[in-house]
CSV table of C-alpha atoms and ligand atoms in Angstrom, one decimal:
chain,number,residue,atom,x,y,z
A,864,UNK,CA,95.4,176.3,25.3
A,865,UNK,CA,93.8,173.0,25.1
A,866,UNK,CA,91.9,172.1,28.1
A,867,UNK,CA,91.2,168.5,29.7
A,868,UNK,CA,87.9,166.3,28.6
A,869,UNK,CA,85.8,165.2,31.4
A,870,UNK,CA,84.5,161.8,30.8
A,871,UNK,CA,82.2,160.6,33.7
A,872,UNK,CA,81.5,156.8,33.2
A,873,UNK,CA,78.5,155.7,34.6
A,874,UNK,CA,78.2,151.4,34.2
A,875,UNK,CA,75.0,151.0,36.0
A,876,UNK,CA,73.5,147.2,36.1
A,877,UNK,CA,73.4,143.8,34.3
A,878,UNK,CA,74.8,144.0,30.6
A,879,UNK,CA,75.7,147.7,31.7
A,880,UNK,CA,79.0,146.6,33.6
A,881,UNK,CA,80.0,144.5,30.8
A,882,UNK,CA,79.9,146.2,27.2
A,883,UNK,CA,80.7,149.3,29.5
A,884,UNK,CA,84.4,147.5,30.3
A,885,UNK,CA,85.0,146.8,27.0
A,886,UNK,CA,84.0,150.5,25.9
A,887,UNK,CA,86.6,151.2,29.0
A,888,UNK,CA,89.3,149.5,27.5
A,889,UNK,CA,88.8,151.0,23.8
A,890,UNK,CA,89.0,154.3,25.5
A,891,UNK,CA,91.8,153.9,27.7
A,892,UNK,CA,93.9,152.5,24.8
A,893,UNK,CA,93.0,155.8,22.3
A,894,UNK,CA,93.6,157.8,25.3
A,895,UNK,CA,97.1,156.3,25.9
A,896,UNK,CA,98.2,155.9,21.7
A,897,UNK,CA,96.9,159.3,21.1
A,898,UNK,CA,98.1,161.2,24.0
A,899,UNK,CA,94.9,162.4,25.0
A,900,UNK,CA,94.2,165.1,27.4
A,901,UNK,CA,91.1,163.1,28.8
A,902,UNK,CA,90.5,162.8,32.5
A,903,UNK,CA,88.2,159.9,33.3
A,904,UNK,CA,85.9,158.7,36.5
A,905,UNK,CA,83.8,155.7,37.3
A,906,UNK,CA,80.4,156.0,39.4
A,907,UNK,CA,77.2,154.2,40.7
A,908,UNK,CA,74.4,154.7,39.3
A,909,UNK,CA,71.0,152.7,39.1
A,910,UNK,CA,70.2,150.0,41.0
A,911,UNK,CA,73.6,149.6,42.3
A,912,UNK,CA,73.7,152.8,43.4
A,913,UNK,CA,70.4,152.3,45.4
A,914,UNK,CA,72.1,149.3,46.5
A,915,UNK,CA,75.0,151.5,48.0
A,916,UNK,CA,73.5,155.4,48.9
A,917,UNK,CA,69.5,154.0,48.9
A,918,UNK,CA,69.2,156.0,45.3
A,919,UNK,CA,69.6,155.6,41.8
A,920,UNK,CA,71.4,158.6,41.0
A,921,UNK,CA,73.2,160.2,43.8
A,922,UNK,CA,73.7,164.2,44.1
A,923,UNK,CA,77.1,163.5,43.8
A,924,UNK,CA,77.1,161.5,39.8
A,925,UNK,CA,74.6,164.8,38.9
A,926,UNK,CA,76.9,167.3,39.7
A,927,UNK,CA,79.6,165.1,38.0
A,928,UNK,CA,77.9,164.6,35.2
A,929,UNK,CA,77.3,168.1,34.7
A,930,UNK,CA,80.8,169.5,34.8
A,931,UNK,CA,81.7,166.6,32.3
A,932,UNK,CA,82.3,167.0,28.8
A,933,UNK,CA,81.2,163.5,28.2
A,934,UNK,CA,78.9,160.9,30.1
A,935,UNK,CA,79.6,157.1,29.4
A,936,UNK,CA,76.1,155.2,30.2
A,937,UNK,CA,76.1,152.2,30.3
A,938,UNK,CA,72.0,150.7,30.9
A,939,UNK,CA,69.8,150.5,34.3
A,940,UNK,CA,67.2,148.4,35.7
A,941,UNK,CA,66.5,145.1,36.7
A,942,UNK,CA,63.5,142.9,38.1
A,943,UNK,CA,65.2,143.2,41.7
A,944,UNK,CA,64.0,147.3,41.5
A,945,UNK,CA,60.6,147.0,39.4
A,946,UNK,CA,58.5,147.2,42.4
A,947,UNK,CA,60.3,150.4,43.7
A,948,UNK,CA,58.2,153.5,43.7
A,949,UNK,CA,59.2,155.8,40.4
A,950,UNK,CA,62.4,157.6,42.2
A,951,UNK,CA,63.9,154.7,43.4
A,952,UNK,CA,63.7,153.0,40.6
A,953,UNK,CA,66.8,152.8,38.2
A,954,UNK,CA,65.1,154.2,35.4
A,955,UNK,CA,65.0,157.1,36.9
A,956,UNK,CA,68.1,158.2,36.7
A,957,UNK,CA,68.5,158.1,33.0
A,958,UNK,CA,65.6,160.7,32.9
A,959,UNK,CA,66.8,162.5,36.1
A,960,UNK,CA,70.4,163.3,34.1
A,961,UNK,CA,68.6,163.9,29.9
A,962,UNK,CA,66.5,166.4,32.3
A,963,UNK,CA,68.9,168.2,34.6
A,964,UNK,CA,71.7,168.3,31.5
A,965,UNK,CA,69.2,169.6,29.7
A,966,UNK,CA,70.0,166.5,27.1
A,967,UNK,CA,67.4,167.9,24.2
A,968,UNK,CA,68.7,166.0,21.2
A,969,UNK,CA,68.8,162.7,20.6
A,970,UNK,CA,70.8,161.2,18.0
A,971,UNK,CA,69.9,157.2,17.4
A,972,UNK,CA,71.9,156.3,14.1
A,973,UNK,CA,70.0,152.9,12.7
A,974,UNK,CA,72.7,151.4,10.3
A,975,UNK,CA,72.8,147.7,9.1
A,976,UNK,CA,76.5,145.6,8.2
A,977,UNK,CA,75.1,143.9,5.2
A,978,UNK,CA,76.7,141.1,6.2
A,979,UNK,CA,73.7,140.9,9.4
A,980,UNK,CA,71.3,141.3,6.7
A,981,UNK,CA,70.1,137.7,7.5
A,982,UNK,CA,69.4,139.4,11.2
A,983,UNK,CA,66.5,142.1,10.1
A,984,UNK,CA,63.2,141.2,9.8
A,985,UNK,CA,63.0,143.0,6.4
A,986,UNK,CA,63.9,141.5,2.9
A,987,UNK,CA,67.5,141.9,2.2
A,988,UNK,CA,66.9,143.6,-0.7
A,989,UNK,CA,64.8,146.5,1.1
A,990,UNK,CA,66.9,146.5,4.2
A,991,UNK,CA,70.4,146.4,2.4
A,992,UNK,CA,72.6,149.3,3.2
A,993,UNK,CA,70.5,150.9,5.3
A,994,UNK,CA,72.2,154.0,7.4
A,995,UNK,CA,69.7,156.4,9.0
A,996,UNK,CA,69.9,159.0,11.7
A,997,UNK,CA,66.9,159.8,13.5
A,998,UNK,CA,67.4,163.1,15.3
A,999,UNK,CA,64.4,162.8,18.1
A,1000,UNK,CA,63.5,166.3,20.4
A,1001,UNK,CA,64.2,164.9,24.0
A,1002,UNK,CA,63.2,167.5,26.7
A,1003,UNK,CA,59.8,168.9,26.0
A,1004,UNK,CA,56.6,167.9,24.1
A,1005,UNK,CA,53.9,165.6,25.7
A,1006,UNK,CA,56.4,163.9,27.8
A,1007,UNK,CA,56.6,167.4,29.5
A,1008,UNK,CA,54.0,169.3,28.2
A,1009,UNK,CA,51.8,170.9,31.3
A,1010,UNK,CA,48.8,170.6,32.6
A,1011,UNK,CA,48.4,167.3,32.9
A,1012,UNK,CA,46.4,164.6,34.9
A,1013,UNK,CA,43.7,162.2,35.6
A,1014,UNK,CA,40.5,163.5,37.0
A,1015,UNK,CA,38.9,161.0,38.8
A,1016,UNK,CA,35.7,162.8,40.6
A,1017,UNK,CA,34.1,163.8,37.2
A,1018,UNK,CA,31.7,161.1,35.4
A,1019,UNK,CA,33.4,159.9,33.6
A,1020,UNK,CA,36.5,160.3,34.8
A,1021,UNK,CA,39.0,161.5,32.2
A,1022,UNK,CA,43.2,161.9,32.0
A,1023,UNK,CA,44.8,164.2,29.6
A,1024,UNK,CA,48.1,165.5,28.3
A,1025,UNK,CA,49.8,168.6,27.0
A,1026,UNK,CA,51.8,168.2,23.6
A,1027,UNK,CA,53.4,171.7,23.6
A,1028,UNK,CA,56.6,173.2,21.4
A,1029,UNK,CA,57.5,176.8,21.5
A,1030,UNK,CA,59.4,177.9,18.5
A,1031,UNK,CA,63.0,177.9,20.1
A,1032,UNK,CA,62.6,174.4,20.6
A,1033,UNK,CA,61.7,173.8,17.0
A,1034,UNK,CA,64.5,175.6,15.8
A,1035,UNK,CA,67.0,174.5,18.5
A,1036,UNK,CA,66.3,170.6,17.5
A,1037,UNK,CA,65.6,171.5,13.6
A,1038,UNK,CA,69.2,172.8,13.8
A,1039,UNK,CA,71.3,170.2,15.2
A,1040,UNK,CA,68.9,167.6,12.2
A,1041,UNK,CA,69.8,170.3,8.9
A,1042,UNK,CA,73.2,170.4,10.6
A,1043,UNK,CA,73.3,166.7,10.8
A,1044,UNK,CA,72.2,166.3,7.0
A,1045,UNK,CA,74.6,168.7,5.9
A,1046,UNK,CA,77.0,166.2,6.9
A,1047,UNK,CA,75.8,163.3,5.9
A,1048,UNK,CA,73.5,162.8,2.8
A,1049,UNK,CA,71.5,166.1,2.3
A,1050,UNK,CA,68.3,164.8,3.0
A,1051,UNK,CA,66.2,165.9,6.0
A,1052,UNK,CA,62.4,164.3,6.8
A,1053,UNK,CA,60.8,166.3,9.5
A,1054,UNK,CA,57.7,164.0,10.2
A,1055,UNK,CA,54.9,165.6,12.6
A,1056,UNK,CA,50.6,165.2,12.1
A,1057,UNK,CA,50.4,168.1,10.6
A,1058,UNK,CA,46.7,167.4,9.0
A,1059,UNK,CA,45.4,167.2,13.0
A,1060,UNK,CA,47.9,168.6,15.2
A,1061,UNK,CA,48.1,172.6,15.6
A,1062,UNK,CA,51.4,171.9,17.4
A,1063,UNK,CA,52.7,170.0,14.2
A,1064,UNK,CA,51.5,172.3,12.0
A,1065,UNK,CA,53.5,174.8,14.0
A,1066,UNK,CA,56.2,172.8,13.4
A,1067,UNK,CA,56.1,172.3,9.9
A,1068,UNK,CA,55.7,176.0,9.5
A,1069,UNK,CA,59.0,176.8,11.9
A,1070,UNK,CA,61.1,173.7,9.9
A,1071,UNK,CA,60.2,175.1,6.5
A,1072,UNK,CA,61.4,178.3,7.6
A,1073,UNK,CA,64.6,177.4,8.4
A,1074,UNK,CA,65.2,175.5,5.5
A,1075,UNK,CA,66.2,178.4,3.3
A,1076,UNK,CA,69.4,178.8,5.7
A,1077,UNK,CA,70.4,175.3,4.1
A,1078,UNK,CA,69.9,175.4,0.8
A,1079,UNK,CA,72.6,172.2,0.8
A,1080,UNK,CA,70.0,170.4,2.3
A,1081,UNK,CA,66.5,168.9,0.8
A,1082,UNK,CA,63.6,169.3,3.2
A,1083,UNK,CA,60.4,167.3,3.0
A,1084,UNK,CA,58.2,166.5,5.4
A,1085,UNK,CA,56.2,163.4,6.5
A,1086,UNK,CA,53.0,162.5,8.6
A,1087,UNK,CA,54.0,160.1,11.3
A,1088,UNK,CA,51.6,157.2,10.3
A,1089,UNK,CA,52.8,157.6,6.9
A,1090,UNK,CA,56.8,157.8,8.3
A,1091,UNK,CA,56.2,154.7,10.6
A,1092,UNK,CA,54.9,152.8,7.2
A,1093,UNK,CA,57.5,154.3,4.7
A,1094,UNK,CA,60.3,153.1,7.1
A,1095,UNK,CA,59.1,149.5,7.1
A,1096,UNK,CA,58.3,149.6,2.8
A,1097,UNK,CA,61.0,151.7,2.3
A,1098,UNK,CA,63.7,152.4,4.7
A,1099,UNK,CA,66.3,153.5,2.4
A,1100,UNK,CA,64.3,156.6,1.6
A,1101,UNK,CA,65.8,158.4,4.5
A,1102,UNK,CA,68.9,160.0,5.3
A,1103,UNK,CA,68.0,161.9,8.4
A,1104,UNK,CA,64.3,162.4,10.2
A,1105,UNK,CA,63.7,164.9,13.3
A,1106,UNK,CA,60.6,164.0,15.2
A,1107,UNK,CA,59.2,165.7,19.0
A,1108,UNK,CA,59.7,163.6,21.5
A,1109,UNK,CA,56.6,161.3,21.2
A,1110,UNK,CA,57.0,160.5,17.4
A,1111,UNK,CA,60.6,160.3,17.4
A,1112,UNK,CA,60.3,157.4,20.3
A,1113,UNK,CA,58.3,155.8,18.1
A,1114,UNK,CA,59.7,156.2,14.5
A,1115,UNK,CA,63.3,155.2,16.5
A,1116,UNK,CA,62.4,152.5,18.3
A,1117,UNK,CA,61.0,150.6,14.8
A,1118,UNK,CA,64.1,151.9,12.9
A,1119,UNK,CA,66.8,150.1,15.7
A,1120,UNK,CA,64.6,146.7,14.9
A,1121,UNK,CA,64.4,147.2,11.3
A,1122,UNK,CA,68.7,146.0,11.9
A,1123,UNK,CA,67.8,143.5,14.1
A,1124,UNK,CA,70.0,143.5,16.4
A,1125,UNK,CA,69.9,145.7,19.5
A,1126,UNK,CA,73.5,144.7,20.5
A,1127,UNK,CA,75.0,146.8,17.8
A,1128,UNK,CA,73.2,150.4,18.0
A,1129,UNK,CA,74.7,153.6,19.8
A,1130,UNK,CA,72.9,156.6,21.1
A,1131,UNK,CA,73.9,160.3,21.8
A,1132,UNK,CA,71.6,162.9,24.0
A,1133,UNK,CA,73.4,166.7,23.3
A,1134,UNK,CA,73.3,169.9,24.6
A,1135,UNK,CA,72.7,173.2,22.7
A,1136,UNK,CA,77.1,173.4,23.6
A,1137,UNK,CA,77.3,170.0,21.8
A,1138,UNK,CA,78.3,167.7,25.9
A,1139,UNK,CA,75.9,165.2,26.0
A,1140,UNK,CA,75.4,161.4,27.5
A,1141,UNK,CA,76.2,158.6,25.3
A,1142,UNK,CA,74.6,155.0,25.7
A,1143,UNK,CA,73.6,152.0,23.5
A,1144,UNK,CA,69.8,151.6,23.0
A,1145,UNK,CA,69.7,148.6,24.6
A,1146,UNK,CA,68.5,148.2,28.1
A,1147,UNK,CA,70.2,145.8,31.0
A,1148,UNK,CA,69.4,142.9,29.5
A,1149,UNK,CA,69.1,141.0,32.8
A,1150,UNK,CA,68.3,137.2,31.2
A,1151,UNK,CA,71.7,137.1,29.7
A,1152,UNK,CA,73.7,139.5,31.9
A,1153,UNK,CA,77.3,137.7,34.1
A,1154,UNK,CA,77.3,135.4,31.2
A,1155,UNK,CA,79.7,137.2,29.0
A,1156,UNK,CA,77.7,136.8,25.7
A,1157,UNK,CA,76.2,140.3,25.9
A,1158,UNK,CA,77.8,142.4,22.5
A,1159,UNK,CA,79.5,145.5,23.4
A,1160,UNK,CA,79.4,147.0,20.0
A,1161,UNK,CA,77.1,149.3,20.7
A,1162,UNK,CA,78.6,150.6,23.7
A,1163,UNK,CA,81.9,151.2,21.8
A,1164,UNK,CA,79.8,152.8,18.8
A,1165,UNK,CA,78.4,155.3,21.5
A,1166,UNK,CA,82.1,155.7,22.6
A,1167,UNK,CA,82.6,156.9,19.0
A,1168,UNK,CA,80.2,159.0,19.1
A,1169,UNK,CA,81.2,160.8,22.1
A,1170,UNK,CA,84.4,161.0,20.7
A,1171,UNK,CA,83.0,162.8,17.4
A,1172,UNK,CA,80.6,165.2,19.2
A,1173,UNK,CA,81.6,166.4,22.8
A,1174,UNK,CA,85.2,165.7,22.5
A,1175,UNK,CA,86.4,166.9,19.3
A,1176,UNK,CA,88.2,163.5,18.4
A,1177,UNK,CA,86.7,163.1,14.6
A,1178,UNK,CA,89.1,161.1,13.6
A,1179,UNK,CA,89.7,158.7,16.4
A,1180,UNK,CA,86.2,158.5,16.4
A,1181,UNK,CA,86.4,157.3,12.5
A,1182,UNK,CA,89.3,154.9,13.4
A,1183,UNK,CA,86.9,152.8,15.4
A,1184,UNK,CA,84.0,153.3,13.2
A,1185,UNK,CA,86.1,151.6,10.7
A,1186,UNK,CA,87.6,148.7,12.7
A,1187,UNK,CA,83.8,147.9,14.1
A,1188,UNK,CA,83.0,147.4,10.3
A,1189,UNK,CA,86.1,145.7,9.9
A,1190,UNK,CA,85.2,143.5,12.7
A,1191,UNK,CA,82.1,142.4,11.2
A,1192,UNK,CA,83.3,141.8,7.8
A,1193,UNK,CA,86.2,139.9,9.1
A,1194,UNK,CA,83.4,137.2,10.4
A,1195,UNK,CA,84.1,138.1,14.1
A,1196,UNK,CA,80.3,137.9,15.7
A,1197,UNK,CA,79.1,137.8,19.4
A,1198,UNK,CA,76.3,135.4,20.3
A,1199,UNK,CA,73.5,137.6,19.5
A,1200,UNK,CA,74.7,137.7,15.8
A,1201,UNK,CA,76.3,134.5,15.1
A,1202,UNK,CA,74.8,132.0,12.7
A,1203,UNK,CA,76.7,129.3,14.6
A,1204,UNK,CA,78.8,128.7,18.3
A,1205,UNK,CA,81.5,130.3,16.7
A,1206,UNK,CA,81.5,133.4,18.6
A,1207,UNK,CA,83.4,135.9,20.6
A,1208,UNK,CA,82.7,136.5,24.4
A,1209,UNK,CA,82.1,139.9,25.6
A,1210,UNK,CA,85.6,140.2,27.2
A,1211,UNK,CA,87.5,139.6,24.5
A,1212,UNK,CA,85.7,142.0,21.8
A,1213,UNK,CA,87.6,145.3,22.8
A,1214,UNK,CA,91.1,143.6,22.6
A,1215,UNK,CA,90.1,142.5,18.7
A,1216,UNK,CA,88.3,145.7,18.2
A,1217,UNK,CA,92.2,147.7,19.4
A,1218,UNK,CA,93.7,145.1,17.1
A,1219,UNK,CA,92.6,145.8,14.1
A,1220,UNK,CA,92.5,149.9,14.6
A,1221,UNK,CA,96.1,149.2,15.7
A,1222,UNK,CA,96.9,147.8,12.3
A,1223,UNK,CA,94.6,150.0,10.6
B,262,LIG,P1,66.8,145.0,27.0
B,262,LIG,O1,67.3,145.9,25.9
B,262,LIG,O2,67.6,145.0,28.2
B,262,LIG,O3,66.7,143.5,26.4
B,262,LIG,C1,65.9,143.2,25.3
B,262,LIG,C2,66.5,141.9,24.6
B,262,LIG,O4,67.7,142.3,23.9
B,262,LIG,C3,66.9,140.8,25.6
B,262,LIG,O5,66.6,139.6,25.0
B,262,LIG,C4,68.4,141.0,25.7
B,262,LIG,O6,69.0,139.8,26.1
B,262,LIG,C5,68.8,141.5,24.4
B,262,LIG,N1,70.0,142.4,24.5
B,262,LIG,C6,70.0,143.6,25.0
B,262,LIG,N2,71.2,144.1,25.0
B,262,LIG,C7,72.0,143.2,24.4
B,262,LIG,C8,73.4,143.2,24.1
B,262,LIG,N3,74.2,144.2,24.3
B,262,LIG,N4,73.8,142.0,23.5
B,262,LIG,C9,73.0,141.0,23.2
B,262,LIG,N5,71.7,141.0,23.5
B,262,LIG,C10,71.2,142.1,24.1
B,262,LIG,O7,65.3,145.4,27.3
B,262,LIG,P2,64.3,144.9,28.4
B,262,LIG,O8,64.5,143.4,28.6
B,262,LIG,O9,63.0,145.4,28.0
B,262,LIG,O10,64.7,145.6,29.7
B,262,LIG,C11,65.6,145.1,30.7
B,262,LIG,C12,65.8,146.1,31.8
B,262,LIG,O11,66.6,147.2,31.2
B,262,LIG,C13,64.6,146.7,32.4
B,262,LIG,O12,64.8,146.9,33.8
B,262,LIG,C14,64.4,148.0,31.7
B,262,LIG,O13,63.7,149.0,32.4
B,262,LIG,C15,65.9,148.4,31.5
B,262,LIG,N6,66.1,149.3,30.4
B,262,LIG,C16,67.1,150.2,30.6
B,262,LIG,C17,67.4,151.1,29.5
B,262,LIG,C18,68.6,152.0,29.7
B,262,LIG,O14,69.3,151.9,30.7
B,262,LIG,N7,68.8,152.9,28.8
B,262,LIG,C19,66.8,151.0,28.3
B,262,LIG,C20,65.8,150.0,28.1
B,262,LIG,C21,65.5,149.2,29.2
């Protein structure tokens, strides 16, 4: 018996709203062409839901988003709720729902159209056809790790944190990355600091380990300062990395600007049952947000990827992977990405983006 897809769409603020509609309308147009058995729901979250219930994430969205296959996000925040204490603020709720979903892996795909090449801050001939996935461990590590503090009675005073992994978390995050190559190139990078780091040696030894349960797959492994260099000299080395939580911030954060533009990259946080949330890597963008320039491509590239991992729709998910591409080599761009003022507003993206899989 199939059963119905839960999709919980959460806007949030600014640019959020905006790519979020025209992810909205992709979805509700699949959902009608392909007779889908997808159930959707809109809430508040962020500073619009403080606005409304006086917090960023209501009970309410949580227990929605955990009995949904699927979590739409679109991006929080916004200089009216900087000066709120930390669990008012909008932020908060992204790391309220990665936590309490138990979101541990974090896909962030870095790929470049080469027709943006001119957008990267990297020579065209090192950046050129550059398609990375950087699979970063989300829920533990020194963002979680315990005890941790500042002293501030000792002289001198002192703060400190805990970088912990136990070996199911290694495995548990190594396995969605060797899965991840399997399907892609056959290359995995699993970059730690092994040469200081007991915890990364640890890791090494646990990632190794496993590598002889994909022998489709080629293994080698990285020291972070190393991987953040070899990514700027020499991106196209890679096919996918997994990182813990700290490196994989970093090494993901300079991969999304090695494409230069923010607009265009999707992310997906997974469970070990493959639901997750699914939001572009850009943030809320207030200087530009109610102006209808903000581009929405990454928000229907997240849609993609929902589509491919929680909710079994490979080949829908394909469909707009392709007319996205086509999109871009057709010459359609949105402010952020045009050369010139010959450029698409944000509401009228989606309709071009269903035009194109319709004739596809
Ligand atoms: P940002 O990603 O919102 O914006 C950075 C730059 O990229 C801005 O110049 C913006 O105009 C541009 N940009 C972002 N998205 C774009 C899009 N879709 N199309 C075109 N241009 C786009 O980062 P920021 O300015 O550091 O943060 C703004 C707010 O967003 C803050 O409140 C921050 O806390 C929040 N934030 C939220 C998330 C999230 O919800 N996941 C992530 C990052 C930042």
């Amino acid at each position: 018996m199939l059963m119905t897809k839960n999709i919980l769409i959460l806007p949030g603020d600014g640019v959020g709203q905006e790519v979020t509609a025209s992810a909205i309308e992709v979805l509700d147009f699949i959902i009608k062409e392909n007779k889908l058995d997808f159930l959707t729901k809109s809430m508040s979250v962020g500073g619009q839901a403080y606005e409304e219930f006086g917090t960023p994430i209501p009970e309410e969205v949580l227990n929605e988003a955990k009995k949904a296959d699927a979590v739409l996000f679109g991006a929080v925040g916004g200089p009216k709720w900087d000066d709120l204490e930390w669990d008012k603020r909008p932020e908060n709720a992204l790391l309220t729902i990665r936590k309490e979903l138990n979101l541990f892996a974090n896909l962030r795909p870095a790929f470049l159209f080469n027709e943006l090449s001119n957008a990267s801050p990297l020579k065209e001939e090192i950046i050129k056809n550059l398609d990375i996935l950087i699979v970063r461990e989300l829920t533990g590590g020194i963002y979680f790790g315990e005890p941790r503090g500042v002293i501030i009675d000792q002289n001198p005073n002192y703060a400190f944190n805990t970088m912990v992994y136990n070996e199911d978390e290694i495995r548990r995050i190594a396995k969605v990355a060797f899965e991840a190559a399997q399907k892609r190139n056959g290359k995995l990078c699993s970059v730690e600091k092994a040469n200081v780091l007991e915890v990364s040696k640890f890791w090494r030894a646990v990632v190794s380990e496993m590598s002889s349960d994909y022998p489709d797959v080629q293994l080698t492994h990285q020291l972070a300062d190393n991987a953040a260099m070899q990514l700027v000299l020499n991106p196209n080395q890679f096919d996918v990395i997994v990182a813990s939580n700290l490196f994989g911030d970093i090494l993901s954060d300079i991969a999304a600007t090695l494409t230069g533009s923010i607009g265009m990259l999707p992310s997906a946080s997974l469970d070990s049952t493959f639901k997750g949330m699914y939001e572009p890597c850009h943030g809320s963008a207030p200087d530009i947000a109610g102006q209808n320039i903000a581009n929405p491509l990454a928000m229907i590239s997240s849609l993609s990827m929902a589509l491919r991992y929680s909710l079994n729709q490979e080949n829908i998910s394909d469909k707009i992977d392709r007319a996205i591409k086509e999109f871009i080599q057709s010459g359609y761009r949105t402010k952020d990405i045009a050369v010139d003022d010959n450029y698409l507003p944000t509401s009228e993206v989606a309709e071009k983006i269903i035009e194109i899989i319709k004739n596809g």
